[in-house]
PDB file of C-alpha atoms and ligand atoms in Angstrom:
ATOM      1  CA  MET I   1      11.775   5.479   0.009  1.00 65.00           C
ATOM      2  CA  VAL I   2      13.591   2.413  -1.281  1.00 81.00           C
ATOM      3  CA  ASN I   3      14.967   1.471  -4.686  1.00 90.00           C
ATOM      4  CA  HIS I   4      13.507  -0.434  -7.423  1.00 91.00           C
ATOM      5  CA  ASP I   5      15.981  -3.255  -6.436  1.00 94.00           C
ATOM      6  CA  GLU I   6      15.102  -2.565  -2.548  1.00 95.00           C
ATOM      7  CA  ILE I   7      11.551  -3.423  -3.568  1.00 97.00           C
ATOM      8  CA  LYS I   8      12.840  -6.386  -5.614  1.00 97.00           C
ATOM      9  CA  ASP I   9      14.465  -7.747  -2.810  1.00 97.00           C
ATOM     10  CA  LEU I  10      11.113  -7.761  -0.533  1.00 98.00           C
ATOM     11  CA  GLU I  11       8.999  -9.258  -3.276  1.00 98.00           C
ATOM     12  CA  LEU I  12      11.421 -12.151  -3.497  1.00 98.00           C
ATOM     13  CA  PHE I  13      11.784 -12.452   0.877  1.00 98.00           C
ATOM     14  CA  ALA I  14       7.632 -12.282  -0.172  1.00 98.00           C
ATOM     15  CA  LYS I  15       7.755 -15.576  -2.620  1.00 98.00           C
ATOM     16  CA  LYS I  16      10.129 -17.056   0.637  1.00 98.00           C
ATOM     17  CA  ILE I  17       8.011 -16.660   3.385  1.00 98.00           C
ATOM     18  CA  ARG I  18       4.687 -17.909   0.977  1.00 98.00           C
ATOM     19  CA  TYR I  19       6.561 -20.944  -0.182  1.00 98.00           C
ATOM     20  CA  TYR I  20       7.796 -22.183   3.530  1.00 98.00           C
ATOM     21  CA  THR I  21       4.632 -21.361   4.719  1.00 98.00           C
ATOM     22  CA  LEU I  22       2.803 -23.331   2.249  1.00 97.00           C
ATOM     23  CA  LYS I  23       5.414 -26.355   2.220  1.00 97.00           C
ATOM     24  CA  GLU I  24       5.025 -26.741   6.038  1.00 97.00           C
ATOM     25  CA  LEU I  25       1.493 -26.593   6.029  1.00 97.00           C
ATOM     26  CA  THR I  26       1.009 -29.554   3.503  1.00 96.00           C
ATOM     27  CA  LEU I  27       3.679 -31.511   5.143  1.00 95.00           C
ATOM     28  CA  MET I  28       0.932 -31.333   8.180  1.00 95.00           C
ATOM     29  CA  GLY I  29      -1.572 -32.110   6.111  1.00 94.00           C
ATOM     30  CA  PHE I  30      -4.203 -29.279   7.609  1.00 96.00           C
ATOM     31  CA  GLY I  31      -4.030 -25.624   8.928  1.00 97.00           C
ATOM     32  CA  HIS I  32      -4.945 -22.383   8.481  1.00 98.00           C
ATOM     33  CA  TYR I  33      -4.041 -21.334   5.049  1.00 98.00           C
ATOM     34  CA  GLY I  34      -6.033 -18.509   4.214  1.00 98.00           C
ATOM     35  CA  GLY I  35      -5.379 -16.348   6.344  1.00 98.00           C
ATOM     36  CA  SER I  36      -1.502 -17.345   7.069  1.00 98.00           C
ATOM     37  CA  LEU I  37      -0.950 -16.558   3.480  1.00 98.00           C
ATOM     38  CA  SER I  38      -2.817 -12.842   3.441  1.00 98.00           C
ATOM     39  CA  ILE I  39      -0.018 -11.334   5.580  1.00 99.00           C
ATOM     40  CA  VAL I  40       3.079 -12.986   3.531  1.00 99.00           C
ATOM     41  CA  GLU I  41       3.382  -9.484   2.367  1.00 99.00           C
ATOM     42  CA  THR I  42       3.609  -7.445   5.314  1.00 99.00           C
ATOM     43  CA  LEU I  43       5.668 -10.045   7.207  1.00 99.00           C
ATOM     44  CA  ALA I  44       8.237  -9.293   4.174  1.00 99.00           C
ATOM     45  CA  VAL I  45       8.353  -5.743   5.001  1.00 98.00           C
ATOM     46  CA  LEU I  46       8.679  -5.666   8.434  1.00 99.00           C
ATOM     47  CA  TYR I  47      10.911  -8.697   8.430  1.00 98.00           C
ATOM     48  CA  GLY I  48      12.994  -7.458   5.695  1.00 98.00           C
ATOM     49  CA  LYS I  49      12.984  -4.103   6.197  1.00 98.00           C
ATOM     50  CA  GLN I  50      11.812  -2.318   8.914  1.00 98.00           C
ATOM     51  CA  LEU I  51      11.496  -4.035  12.394  1.00 98.00           C
ATOM     52  CA  ASN I  52      14.886  -4.087  13.956  1.00 98.00           C
ATOM     53  CA  ALA I  53      14.539  -7.586  14.902  1.00 98.00           C
ATOM     54  CA  SER I  54      17.074  -9.925  14.023  1.00 98.00           C
ATOM     55  CA  PRO I  55      18.492 -13.498  16.588  1.00 98.00           C
ATOM     56  CA  GLU I  56      21.771 -11.322  17.015  1.00 98.00           C
ATOM     57  CA  ILE I  57      20.090  -8.996  19.171  1.00 98.00           C
ATOM     58  CA  LYS I  58      16.906 -10.922  20.588  1.00 95.00           C
ATOM     59  CA  ASP I  59      17.695  -9.859  24.320  1.00 95.00           C
ATOM     60  CA  ASP I  60      18.256  -6.218  23.641  1.00 97.00           C
ATOM     61  CA  LEU I  61      15.205  -4.533  25.266  1.00 96.00           C
ATOM     62  CA  ASN I  62      15.735  -1.520  22.609  1.00 98.00           C
ATOM     63  CA  ARG I  63      15.146  -3.652  19.436  1.00 98.00           C
ATOM     64  CA  ASP I  64      11.712  -3.757  17.617  1.00 98.00           C
ATOM     65  CA  TYR I  65       8.726  -5.997  19.042  1.00 98.00           C
ATOM     66  CA  PHE I  66       6.205  -8.077  17.043  1.00 98.00           C
ATOM     67  CA  VAL I  67       2.452  -9.241  18.179  1.00 99.00           C
ATOM     68  CA  LEU I  68       0.885 -11.489  15.544  1.00 99.00           C
ATOM     69  CA  SER I  69      -2.630 -11.264  17.530  1.00 98.00           C
ATOM     70  CA  LYS I  70      -4.667 -13.038  14.980  1.00 98.00           C
ATOM     71  CA  GLY I  71      -2.164 -16.144  16.253  1.00 98.00           C
ATOM     72  CA  HIS I  72      -3.937 -18.598  13.683  1.00 98.00           C
ATOM     73  CA  ALA I  73      -1.276 -17.405  10.864  1.00 98.00           C
ATOM     74  CA  GLY I  74       1.331 -18.811  13.000  1.00 98.00           C
ATOM     75  CA  PRO I  75       2.899 -21.080   9.932  1.00 98.00           C
ATOM     76  CA  SER I  76       3.923 -17.821   7.722  1.00 98.00           C
ATOM     77  CA  LEU I  77       5.661 -16.428  11.256  1.00 99.00           C
ATOM     78  CA  TYR I  78       7.282 -19.107  11.775  1.00 98.00           C
ATOM     79  CA  ALA I  79       8.568 -19.174   7.663  1.00 98.00           C
ATOM     80  CA  THR I  80       9.580 -15.418   8.325  1.00 99.00           C
ATOM     81  CA  LEU I  81      11.577 -16.762  11.534  1.00 98.00           C
ATOM     82  CA  PHE I  82      13.522 -19.570   9.777  1.00 98.00           C
ATOM     83  CA  LEU I  83      14.441 -16.775   6.980  1.00 98.00           C
ATOM     84  CA  LYS I  84      15.921 -14.593   9.155  1.00 98.00           C
ATOM     85  CA  GLY I  85      17.882 -17.433  11.059  1.00 98.00           C
ATOM     86  CA  TYR I  86      16.241 -17.783  14.623  1.00 98.00           C
ATOM     87  CA  PHE I  87      16.012 -21.867  14.124  1.00 98.00           C
ATOM     88  CA  PRO I  88      16.537 -24.910  11.885  1.00 98.00           C
ATOM     89  CA  GLU I  89      14.286 -25.238   8.720  1.00 98.00           C
ATOM     90  CA  GLU I  90      13.889 -28.750  10.279  1.00 98.00           C
ATOM     91  CA  TRP I  91      11.558 -27.237  13.000  1.00 98.00           C
ATOM     92  CA  LEU I  92       9.474 -26.180  10.234  1.00 98.00           C
ATOM     93  CA  TYR I  93       8.073 -29.847   9.786  1.00 98.00           C
ATOM     94  CA  THR I  94       7.315 -30.674  12.605  1.00 98.00           C
ATOM     95  CA  LEU I  95       4.840 -27.713  12.804  1.00 98.00           C
ATOM     96  CA  ASN I  96       1.769 -28.577  15.417  1.00 96.00           C
ATOM     97  CA  ASN I  97       3.628 -32.055  16.438  1.00 96.00           C
ATOM     98  CA  ASN I  98       3.536 -33.128  20.014  1.00 96.00           C
ATOM     99  CA  GLY I  99       6.876 -31.920  21.457  1.00 97.00           C
ATOM    100  CA  THR I 100       7.300 -29.369  18.872  1.00 98.00           C
ATOM    101  CA  ASN I 101       8.657 -25.514  19.491  1.00 98.00           C
ATOM    102  CA  LEU I 102       6.684 -24.509  16.769  1.00 98.00           C
ATOM    103  CA  PRO I 103       2.709 -24.803  17.829  1.00 98.00           C
ATOM    104  CA  SER I 104      -0.288 -24.204  15.443  1.00 95.00           C
ATOM    105  CA  HIS I 105      -0.298 -20.456  17.356  1.00 98.00           C
ATOM    106  CA  PRO I 106       2.682 -18.727  18.576  1.00 98.00           C
ATOM    107  CA  ASP I 107       4.230 -19.209  21.986  1.00 98.00           C
ATOM    108  CA  ARG I 108       6.668 -17.411  23.605  1.00 98.00           C
ATOM    109  CA  ASN I 109       8.073 -19.512  25.890  1.00 98.00           C
ATOM    110  CA  LEU I 110       8.599 -22.608  22.985  1.00 98.00           C
ATOM    111  CA  THR I 111       9.445 -20.372  19.569  1.00 98.00           C
ATOM    112  CA  PRO I 112      12.629 -17.707  19.447  1.00 98.00           C
ATOM    113  CA  GLY I 113      11.928 -14.721  17.823  1.00 98.00           C
ATOM    114  CA  VAL I 114       8.200 -14.854  19.389  1.00 98.00           C
ATOM    115  CA  ASP I 115       7.722 -12.004  21.516  1.00 98.00           C
ATOM    116  CA  MET I 116       3.994 -12.727  22.607  1.00 98.00           C
ATOM    117  CA  THR I 117       2.025 -15.708  22.970  1.00 98.00           C
ATOM    118  CA  THR I 118      -1.203 -15.228  21.005  1.00 98.00           C
ATOM    119  CA  GLY I 119      -4.371 -17.594  19.474  1.00 98.00           C
ATOM    120  CA  SER I 120      -7.080 -15.815  21.408  1.00 98.00           C
ATOM    121  CA  LEU I 121      -8.472 -13.095  19.662  1.00 98.00           C
ATOM    122  CA  GLY I 122      -8.237  -9.613  20.561  1.00 97.00           C
ATOM    123  CA  GLN I 123      -5.501 -10.094  23.213  1.00 98.00           C
ATOM    124  CA  GLY I 124      -2.666  -9.490  20.944  1.00 98.00           C
ATOM    125  CA  VAL I 125      -3.819  -5.932  20.541  1.00 98.00           C
ATOM    126  CA  SER I 126      -3.638  -5.178  24.435  1.00 98.00           C
ATOM    127  CA  ALA I 127      -0.762  -7.185  24.853  1.00 98.00           C
ATOM    128  CA  SER I 128       1.215  -5.067  22.097  1.00 98.00           C
ATOM    129  CA  THR I 129       0.016  -1.694  23.858  1.00 98.00           C
ATOM    130  CA  GLY I 130       1.560  -3.386  26.946  1.00 98.00           C
ATOM    131  CA  ILE I 131       4.611  -3.353  25.200  1.00 98.00           C
ATOM    132  CA  ALA I 132       4.401   0.400  23.468  1.00 98.00           C
ATOM    133  CA  LEU I 133       3.440   1.516  26.831  1.00 98.00           C
ATOM    134  CA  GLY I 134       6.031  -0.053  28.621  1.00 98.00           C
ATOM    135  CA  ASN I 135       9.045   0.913  25.526  1.00 98.00           C
ATOM    136  CA  LYS I 136       7.730   4.732  25.902  1.00 98.00           C
ATOM    137  CA  LEU I 137       7.733   4.652  30.300  1.00 98.00           C
ATOM    138  CA  SER I 138      11.087   3.482  29.949  1.00 98.00           C
ATOM    139  CA  GLY I 139      11.657   6.401  27.969  1.00 98.00           C
ATOM    140  CA  ARG I 140      13.191   3.556  24.843  1.00 98.00           C
ATOM    141  CA  ASP I 141      12.248   4.982  21.280  1.00 97.00           C
ATOM    142  CA  ASN I 142      12.114   1.006  19.434  1.00 98.00           C
ATOM    143  CA  TYR I 143       8.425   0.252  17.851  1.00 98.00           C
ATOM    144  CA  THR I 144       6.223  -2.384  18.539  1.00 98.00           C
ATOM    145  CA  PHE I 145       4.680  -3.357  15.560  1.00 99.00           C
ATOM    146  CA  CYS I 146       0.686  -5.923  15.896  1.00 99.00           C
ATOM    147  CA  ILE I 147      -1.236  -7.524  12.798  1.00 99.00           C
ATOM    148  CA  VAL I 148      -4.927  -8.248  13.585  1.00 99.00           C
ATOM    149  CA  GLY I 149      -7.653  -9.334  11.405  1.00 98.00           C
ATOM    150  CA  ASP I 150     -10.817  -7.729  10.440  1.00 98.00           C
ATOM    151  CA  GLY I 151     -13.290 -10.387  11.995  1.00 98.00           C
ATOM    152  CA  GLU I 152     -11.228 -10.350  15.262  1.00 98.00           C
ATOM    153  CA  LEU I 153     -11.511  -6.399  15.303  1.00 98.00           C
ATOM    154  CA  ASN I 154     -15.224  -8.107  16.342  1.00 98.00           C
ATOM    155  CA  GLU I 155     -13.625  -8.494  19.773  1.00 98.00           C
ATOM    156  CA  GLY I 156     -14.481  -5.854  22.383  1.00 97.00           C
ATOM    157  CA  GLN I 157     -11.282  -6.273  24.062  1.00 97.00           C
ATOM    158  CA  ALA I 158      -9.284  -5.144  21.028  1.00 98.00           C
ATOM    159  CA  TRP I 159     -11.069  -1.412  21.088  1.00 98.00           C
ATOM    160  CA  GLU I 160     -10.380  -0.757  24.844  1.00 98.00           C
ATOM    161  CA  ALA I 161      -6.368  -1.178  24.150  1.00 98.00           C
ATOM    162  CA  ILE I 162      -6.785   0.584  20.812  1.00 98.00           C
ATOM    163  CA  GLN I 163      -8.364   3.230  23.202  1.00 98.00           C
ATOM    164  CA  MET I 164      -5.687   3.310  26.096  1.00 98.00           C
ATOM    165  CA  ALA I 165      -2.902   3.403  23.054  1.00 98.00           C
ATOM    166  CA  SER I 166      -4.678   6.861  21.440  1.00 98.00           C
ATOM    167  CA  HIS I 167      -5.146   8.191  25.277  1.00 98.00           C
ATOM    168  CA  ASN I 168      -1.603   7.221  25.939  1.00 98.00           C
ATOM    169  CA  LYS I 169      -0.583   8.839  22.727  1.00 98.00           C
ATOM    170  CA  LEU I 170       1.468   5.966  21.740  1.00 98.00           C
ATOM    171  CA  ASP I 171       3.270   6.967  18.345  1.00 98.00           C
ATOM    172  CA  HIS I 172       5.632   4.157  18.389  1.00 98.00           C
ATOM    173  CA  LEU I 173       2.737   1.934  17.914  1.00 98.00           C
ATOM    174  CA  ILE I 174       1.949   0.845  14.785  1.00 99.00           C
ATOM    175  CA  ILE I 175      -1.354  -1.541  14.303  1.00 99.00           C
ATOM    176  CA  PHE I 176      -1.836  -3.230  10.932  1.00 99.00           C
ATOM    177  CA  VAL I 177      -5.407  -4.682   9.949  1.00 99.00           C
ATOM    178  CA  ASP I 178      -5.267  -7.418   8.010  1.00 99.00           C
ATOM    179  CA  ASP I 179      -8.507  -6.760   5.854  1.00 98.00           C
ATOM    180  CA  ASN I 180      -8.972  -9.803   3.950  1.00 98.00           C
ATOM    181  CA  LYS I 181     -12.846  -9.583   5.046  1.00 98.00           C
ATOM    182  CA  MET I 182     -13.294 -13.215   6.025  1.00 98.00           C
ATOM    183  CA  GLN I 183     -13.706 -14.703   9.065  1.00 98.00           C
ATOM    184  CA  LEU I 184     -14.095 -18.582  10.315  1.00 97.00           C
ATOM    185  CA  ASP I 185     -17.579 -18.339   9.112  1.00 94.00           C
ATOM    186  CA  GLY I 186     -18.293 -16.547   6.092  1.00 97.00           C
ATOM    187  CA  PRO I 187     -17.845 -13.017   5.185  1.00 98.00           C
ATOM    188  CA  THR I 188     -16.702 -10.649   7.802  1.00 98.00           C
ATOM    189  CA  LEU I 189     -19.376  -7.673   6.622  1.00 98.00           C
ATOM    190  CA  ASP I 190     -22.321 -10.321   6.794  1.00 98.00           C
ATOM    191  CA  ILE I 191     -21.202 -11.949  10.351  1.00 98.00           C
ATOM    192  CA  SER I 192     -20.480  -8.173  12.602  1.00 97.00           C
ATOM    193  CA  ASN I 193     -20.059  -5.057   9.974  1.00 96.00           C
ATOM    194  CA  PRO I 194     -17.242  -3.605  10.734  1.00 96.00           C
ATOM    195  CA  LEU I 195     -17.893  -0.098   9.238  1.00 97.00           C
ATOM    196  CA  ASP I 196     -15.045   1.854   7.611  1.00 98.00           C
ATOM    197  CA  PHE I 197     -11.773   0.770   9.633  1.00 98.00           C
ATOM    198  CA  VAL I 198     -10.516   4.204   8.581  1.00 98.00           C
ATOM    199  CA  SER I 199     -12.481   6.083  10.102  1.00 98.00           C
ATOM    200  CA  LYS I 200     -13.491   4.232  13.340  1.00 98.00           C
ATOM    201  CA  PHE I 201      -9.888   4.294  13.926  1.00 98.00           C
ATOM    202  CA  GLU I 202      -9.517   8.148  13.654  1.00 98.00           C
ATOM    203  CA  ALA I 203     -12.924   8.864  15.388  1.00 98.00           C
ATOM    204  CA  PHE I 204     -10.034   6.936  18.407  1.00 98.00           C
ATOM    205  CA  GLY I 205      -7.170   9.189  18.273  1.00 98.00           C
ATOM    206  CA  TYR I 206      -5.187   7.322  15.294  1.00 98.00           C
ATOM    207  CA  HIS I 207      -3.992   8.079  12.071  1.00 98.00           C
ATOM    208  CA  SER I 208      -4.605   5.837   9.688  1.00 98.00           C
ATOM    209  CA  LYS I 209      -5.427   4.959   6.060  1.00 98.00           C
ATOM    210  CA  ARG I 210      -5.966   2.028   3.683  1.00 98.00           C
ATOM    211  CA  ILE I 211      -3.484   0.522   1.168  1.00 98.00           C
ATOM    212  CA  ASP I 212      -2.889  -2.648  -1.200  1.00 98.00           C
ATOM    213  CA  GLY I 213      -1.810  -5.161   1.517  1.00 98.00           C
ATOM    214  CA  ALA I 214      -0.246  -7.321  -1.607  1.00 98.00           C
ATOM    215  CA  SER I 215       2.219  -4.708  -2.543  1.00 98.00           C
ATOM    216  CA  VAL I 216       5.219  -4.501  -0.792  1.00 98.00           C
ATOM    217  CA  LYS I 217       6.047  -1.191  -2.104  1.00 98.00           C
ATOM    218  CA  GLU I 218       2.868   0.504  -0.669  1.00 98.00           C
ATOM    219  CA  ILE I 219       3.212  -1.591   2.656  1.00 98.00           C
ATOM    220  CA  ASN I 220       6.623  -0.118   3.079  1.00 98.00           C
ATOM    221  CA  GLU I 221       5.983   3.448   2.112  1.00 98.00           C
ATOM    222  CA  ALA I 222       3.019   3.423   4.785  1.00 98.00           C
ATOM    223  CA  VAL I 223       5.421   1.939   7.659  1.00 98.00           C
ATOM    224  CA  GLU I 224       7.767   4.953   6.954  1.00 98.00           C
ATOM    225  CA  TRP I 225       4.827   7.179   7.030  1.00 98.00           C
ATOM    226  CA  ALA I 226       3.725   5.606  10.237  1.00 98.00           C
ATOM    227  CA  LYS I 227       6.945   6.093  11.688  1.00 98.00           C
ATOM    228  CA  SER I 228       7.421   9.979  10.525  1.00 96.00           C
ATOM    229  CA  SER I 229       3.861  10.357  12.435  1.00 90.00           C
ATOM    230  CA  GLU I 230       3.952  11.727  15.787  1.00 93.00           C
ATOM    231  CA  GLY I 231       2.075  12.049  18.854  1.00 97.00           C
ATOM    232  CA  LYS I 232      -0.512   9.353  17.674  1.00 98.00           C
ATOM    233  CA  PRO I 233      -0.266   5.498  17.132  1.00 98.00           C
ATOM    234  CA  THR I 234      -1.184   4.120  13.721  1.00 98.00           C
ATOM    235  CA  ALA I 235      -3.470   2.247  11.947  1.00 98.00           C
ATOM    236  CA  ILE I 236      -2.627   0.753   8.597  1.00 99.00           C
ATOM    237  CA  ILE I 237      -5.623  -1.222   7.041  1.00 99.00           C
ATOM    238  CA  LEU I 238      -4.362  -4.121   4.616  1.00 99.00           C
ATOM    239  CA  ASP I 239      -6.419  -4.714   1.687  1.00 98.00           C
ATOM    240  CA  THR I 240      -5.813  -8.046   1.693  1.00 98.00           C
ATOM    241  CA  ILE I 241      -7.520 -11.348  -0.130  1.00 98.00           C
ATOM    242  CA  LYS I 242      -7.911 -14.147   2.173  1.00 98.00           C
ATOM    243  CA  GLY I 243      -5.297 -16.980   0.022  1.00 98.00           C
ATOM    244  CA  GLN I 244      -3.243 -14.522  -0.948  1.00 98.00           C
ATOM    245  CA  GLY I 245      -0.555 -14.949  -3.691  1.00 98.00           C
ATOM    246  CA  ILE I 246      -2.388 -18.319  -4.510  1.00 97.00           C
ATOM    247  CA  PRO I 247      -5.298 -18.139  -7.068  1.00 96.00           C
ATOM    248  CA  PHE I 248      -6.709 -21.274  -7.047  1.00 95.00           C
ATOM    249  CA  ILE I 249      -6.641 -20.978  -2.645  1.00 97.00           C
ATOM    250  CA  GLU I 250      -7.667 -17.293  -2.955  1.00 98.00           C
ATOM    251  CA  SER I 251     -10.963 -18.382  -5.314  1.00 96.00           C
ATOM    252  CA  MET I 252     -12.155 -21.250  -3.023  1.00 96.00           C
ATOM    253  CA  SER I 253     -15.189 -19.982  -0.854  1.00 94.00           C
ATOM    254  CA  ASP I 254     -14.339 -20.778   2.361  1.00 96.00           C
ATOM    255  CA  ASN I 255      -9.801 -21.079   2.544  1.00 97.00           C
ATOM    256  CA  HIS I 256     -10.192 -20.721   6.324  1.00 98.00           C
ATOM    257  CA  HIS I 257      -8.913 -23.740   7.660  1.00 97.00           C
ATOM    258  CA  LEU I 258      -7.683 -26.668   5.133  1.00 97.00           C
ATOM    259  CA  ARG I 259      -7.367 -30.455   5.205  1.00 97.00           C
ATOM    260  CA  PRO I 260      -6.700 -30.951   1.484  1.00 95.00           C
ATOM    261  CA  ASP I 261      -7.928 -34.084  -0.690  1.00 94.00           C
ATOM    262  CA  GLU I 262      -6.102 -35.655  -3.259  1.00 95.00           C
ATOM    263  CA  ALA I 263      -6.928 -33.054  -5.655  1.00 95.00           C
ATOM    264  CA  THR I 264      -6.195 -29.978  -3.892  1.00 94.00           C
ATOM    265  CA  HIS I 265      -2.879 -31.528  -2.566  1.00 95.00           C
ATOM    266  CA  ALA I 266      -1.894 -31.744  -5.798  1.00 96.00           C
ATOM    267  CA  GLU I 267      -2.592 -28.246  -6.738  1.00 95.00           C
ATOM    268  CA  ILE I 268      -0.847 -27.071  -3.693  1.00 95.00           C
ATOM    269  CA  VAL I 269       2.250 -29.182  -4.638  1.00 95.00           C
ATOM    270  CA  GLU I 270       2.254 -27.844  -8.264  1.00 96.00           C
ATOM    271  CA  ALA I 271       2.096 -24.632  -6.811  1.00 95.00           C
ATOM    272  CA  LEU I 272       4.889 -25.129  -4.405  1.00 96.00           C
ATOM    273  CA  ASN I 273       7.309 -26.160  -7.209  1.00 95.00           C
ATOM    274  CA  SER I 274       6.316 -23.306  -9.617  1.00 95.00           C
ATOM    275  CA  ILE I 275       7.093 -21.048  -6.590  1.00 97.00           C
ATOM    276  CA  GLY I 276      10.288 -22.641  -5.591  1.00 96.00           C
ATOM    277  CA  GLU I 277      11.815 -22.789  -9.100  1.00 96.00           C
ATOM    278  CA  GLU I 278      11.272 -18.996  -8.955  1.00 95.00           C
ATOM    279  CA  ILE I 279      12.935 -18.593  -5.498  1.00 96.00           C
ATOM    280  CA  GLY I 280      16.033 -21.308  -6.628  1.00 93.00           C
ATOM    281  CA  VAL I 281      14.474 -23.977  -4.391  1.00 89.00           C
ATOM    282  CA  ILE I 282      13.977 -27.620  -5.182  1.00 70.00           C
ATOM    283  CA  SER I 283      11.162 -28.669  -2.829  1.00 61.00           C
TER     284      SER I 283
HETATM  285  C1  TPP R   1     -11.537 -15.402  20.685  1.00 62.02           C
HETATM  286  C2  TPP R   1     -11.240 -16.487  19.976  1.00 62.02           C
HETATM  287  N1  TPP R   1     -12.552 -16.879  19.889  1.00 62.02           N
HETATM  288  C3  TPP R   1     -12.592 -17.574  18.289  1.00 62.02           C
HETATM  289  C4  TPP R   1     -11.450 -18.018  18.431  1.00 62.02           C
HETATM  290  C5  TPP R   1     -11.449 -19.243  16.868  1.00 62.02           C
HETATM  291  N2  TPP R   1     -10.953 -18.232  15.540  1.00 62.02           N
HETATM  292  C6  TPP R   1     -10.066 -18.694  15.315  1.00 62.02           C
HETATM  293  S1  TPP R   1      -9.517 -18.108  13.531  1.00 62.02           S
HETATM  294  C7  TPP R   1     -11.032 -17.118  13.413  1.00 62.02           C
HETATM  295  C8  TPP R   1     -11.739 -16.203  12.724  1.00 62.02           C
HETATM  296  C9  TPP R   1     -10.818 -15.150  12.970  1.00 62.02           C
HETATM  297  O1  TPP R   1     -10.521 -13.681  11.965  1.00 62.02           O
HETATM  298  P1  TPP R   1     -10.211 -12.577  11.080  1.00 62.02           P
HETATM  299  O2  TPP R   1      -9.675 -12.224  12.358  1.00 62.02           O
HETATM  300  O3  TPP R   1     -10.731 -12.238  10.058  1.00 62.02           O
HETATM  301  O4  TPP R   1      -8.999 -13.844  10.707  1.00 62.02           O
HETATM  302  P2  TPP R   1      -8.211 -14.261   9.358  1.00 62.02           P
HETATM  303  O5  TPP R   1      -9.353 -13.968   8.124  1.00 62.02           O
HETATM  304  O6  TPP R   1      -6.687 -13.477   8.986  1.00 62.02           O
HETATM  305  O7  TPP R   1      -7.998 -15.591   9.682  1.00 62.02           O
HETATM  306  C10 TPP R   1     -11.491 -17.833  14.873  1.00 62.02           C
HETATM  307  C11 TPP R   1     -13.214 -16.973  15.176  1.00 62.02           C
HETATM  308  C12 TPP R   1     -10.370 -17.574  18.272  1.00 62.02           C
HETATM  309  N3  TPP R   1      -9.238 -18.244  18.097  1.00 62.02           N
HETATM  310  N4  TPP R   1     -10.253 -17.093  19.725  1.00 62.02           N
HETATM  311 MG1   MG R   2     -10.347 -11.772   7.977  1.00 62.02          MG
END
């Protein structure tokens, strides 16, 4: 349980992550806005409270691990890592440029704080299962977190890993499904109906529940519940909105990858300025 002030702090952290995510994408001129924004609150809870990781302990094998399986949301992970002090702010504005340390999809060999290279959908779930298994076999009691997309779970590879984690009773593996109900080509329901994620994960031997993925309070409580559950991995299904937190982006019929025209750019700058004011940053 956390108190009211801690929730306020996590909400503020989420606003900061949203601000720098929008800023780096907007300076680049194009990118994965929708899926970067839908995981902001989850990143805030992880890096603001639940994930034992920071630049000071980056080489400590006992720290926690995080795999962003939906690697196209790299920009919001980078905003978070910058705010945690892994690298300077200037790096954010080299996003996806030639020679950058911040490619649009995360690369563990380029970016401090990135635990796994991702972008080929489905593979991050396998990687996080491997990390959690390795830690367990080494007798460590640290946690491995993974965020996977709802569309990404169309990939068969993910379900092989999900089954292996259950078989190995990886109760220190916590998987978030960013259920924003959209993927690249449209609604997940129309492309390949994923059925009910909670019952599916339960059938695979997981603890699972669905929560509001825009509520840092619910996300935090769900992680505490996951950490107290024993003998099985956990899958937390996040009810989210693609473009979460920026109403005019949320309302777009397709916000998966945007290259804003002049009018949209102006709206984004307006949103940026208003969050900037709230968090006390001048853009
Ligand atoms: C193996 C693979 N196939 C296709 C793609 C291209 N791709 C990138 S994002 C995406 C849609 C993913 O949908 P979802 O997991 O729901 O992500 P979100 O809605 O959070 O953006 C696709 C098909 C990819 N990166 N990897
Ligand atoms: Mg999706």
